[in-house]
Short mmCIF file of C-alpha atoms in Angstrom, two decimals:
data_model
loop_
_atom_site.label_atom_id
_atom_site.label_comp_id
_atom_site.label_asym_id
_atom_site.label_seq_id
_atom_site.Cartn_x
_atom_site.Cartn_y
_atom_site.Cartn_z
CA MET A 41 -15.01 78.94 12.25
CA ASP A 42 -14.01 81.86 10.03
CA CYS A 43 -12.58 79.48 7.49
CA LEU A 44 -15.81 77.59 7.33
CA ILE A 45 -17.78 80.72 6.77
CA ILE A 46 -15.40 81.72 3.94
CA VAL A 47 -15.73 78.35 2.22
CA LEU A 48 -19.54 78.38 2.62
CA LEU A 49 -19.71 81.98 1.22
CA ILE A 50 -17.76 81.04 -1.92
CA LEU A 51 -19.88 77.95 -2.39
CA ILE A 52 -23.14 79.86 -2.06
CA PHE A 53 -21.84 82.66 -4.34
CA ASN A 54 -20.75 80.25 -6.98
CA ILE A 55 -24.10 78.46 -6.94
CA ILE A 56 -25.85 81.77 -7.26
CA VAL A 57 -23.67 82.82 -10.21
CA TYR A 58 -24.22 79.47 -11.86
CA ILE A 59 -27.97 79.75 -11.50
CA ILE A 60 -27.94 83.31 -12.86
CA PHE A 61 -25.85 82.03 -15.80
CA LYS A 62 -28.21 79.16 -16.60
CA ARG A 63 -31.41 81.19 -16.30
CA ASN A 64 -30.47 84.54 -17.74
CA ILE A 65 -27.16 84.48 -19.67
CA TYR A 66 -26.89 81.05 -21.28
CA ASP A 67 -28.06 80.97 -24.93
CA LYS A 68 -27.58 84.71 -25.32
CA GLU A 69 -25.07 86.54 -27.42
CA ASP A 70 -21.62 87.00 -25.69
CA ALA A 71 -22.62 84.63 -22.87
CA GLY A 72 -19.01 84.14 -21.88
CA MET A 73 -18.27 87.80 -21.52
CA LYS A 74 -21.42 88.41 -19.47
CA PHE A 75 -20.49 85.50 -17.28
CA LEU A 76 -17.06 87.13 -16.69
CA ILE A 77 -18.67 90.35 -15.55
CA VAL A 78 -20.97 88.57 -13.14
CA ASN A 79 -18.19 86.33 -11.78
CA ILE A 80 -15.66 89.08 -11.27
CA SER A 81 -18.25 91.15 -9.36
CA LYS A 82 -18.95 88.09 -7.26
CA ASP A 83 -15.28 87.56 -6.61
CA ILE A 84 -14.73 91.15 -5.53
CA VAL A 85 -17.70 90.97 -3.11
CA TRP A 86 -16.51 87.60 -1.76
CA LEU A 87 -12.97 88.92 -1.25
CA VAL A 88 -14.07 92.07 0.59
CA ILE A 89 -16.33 89.98 2.97
CA SER A 90 -13.66 87.41 3.47
CA LEU A 91 -11.03 90.03 4.37
CA MET A 92 -13.39 91.61 6.86
CA ILE A 93 -14.12 88.22 8.53
CA ILE A 94 -10.76 86.56 8.65
CA ASP A 95 -7.66 87.60 10.75
CA LYS A 96 -5.01 89.31 8.70
CA THR A 97 -2.24 86.67 8.96
CA LYS A 98 -0.06 85.09 6.25
CA GLU A 99 -1.66 81.64 6.69
CA ASN A 100 -5.21 83.02 6.47
CA PHE A 101 -4.38 85.00 3.36
CA LEU A 102 -2.93 81.94 1.80
CA PHE A 103 -6.16 80.06 2.69
CA VAL A 104 -8.24 82.76 1.02
CA VAL A 105 -6.03 82.60 -2.12
CA ILE A 106 -6.31 78.82 -2.35
CA CYS A 107 -10.08 78.96 -1.85
CA PHE A 108 -10.33 81.55 -4.59
CA ILE A 109 -8.24 79.46 -7.07
CA VAL A 110 -10.12 76.20 -6.37
CA ALA A 111 -13.53 77.86 -6.55
CA SER A 112 -12.62 79.64 -9.73
CA LEU A 113 -11.41 76.52 -11.45
CA LEU A 114 -14.60 74.69 -10.53
CA ILE A 115 -17.03 77.32 -11.74
CA TYR A 116 -15.04 78.02 -14.95
CA THR A 117 -14.90 74.35 -15.75
CA PHE A 118 -18.71 73.95 -15.47
CA ILE A 119 -19.40 77.18 -17.44
CA ILE A 120 -16.92 76.40 -20.21
CA LYS A 121 -18.42 72.90 -20.62
CA LEU A 122 -21.87 74.42 -20.91
CA ILE A 123 -20.76 77.06 -23.42
CA ASN A 124 -18.95 74.42 -25.58
CA LYS A 125 -22.07 72.25 -25.72
CA SER A 126 -24.15 75.02 -27.23
#
């Protein structure tokens, strides 16, 4: 159950960051840098919440790391494609 919560949290946070980017940051000067600031803040909040929820075992830590990498690759792919189109 904890793993499902962690995956849902990263999904929700990534959707929120994407919406913030599309509505407020896209088409502005230094959109990529502003996205990085928002995304890193999101990652820190997600990591703190995840570490509070999940048991502190090696397997769970590996799960959190894999979730972070996959989620980061997905959001960066979408944002880079948007920035390159403009």
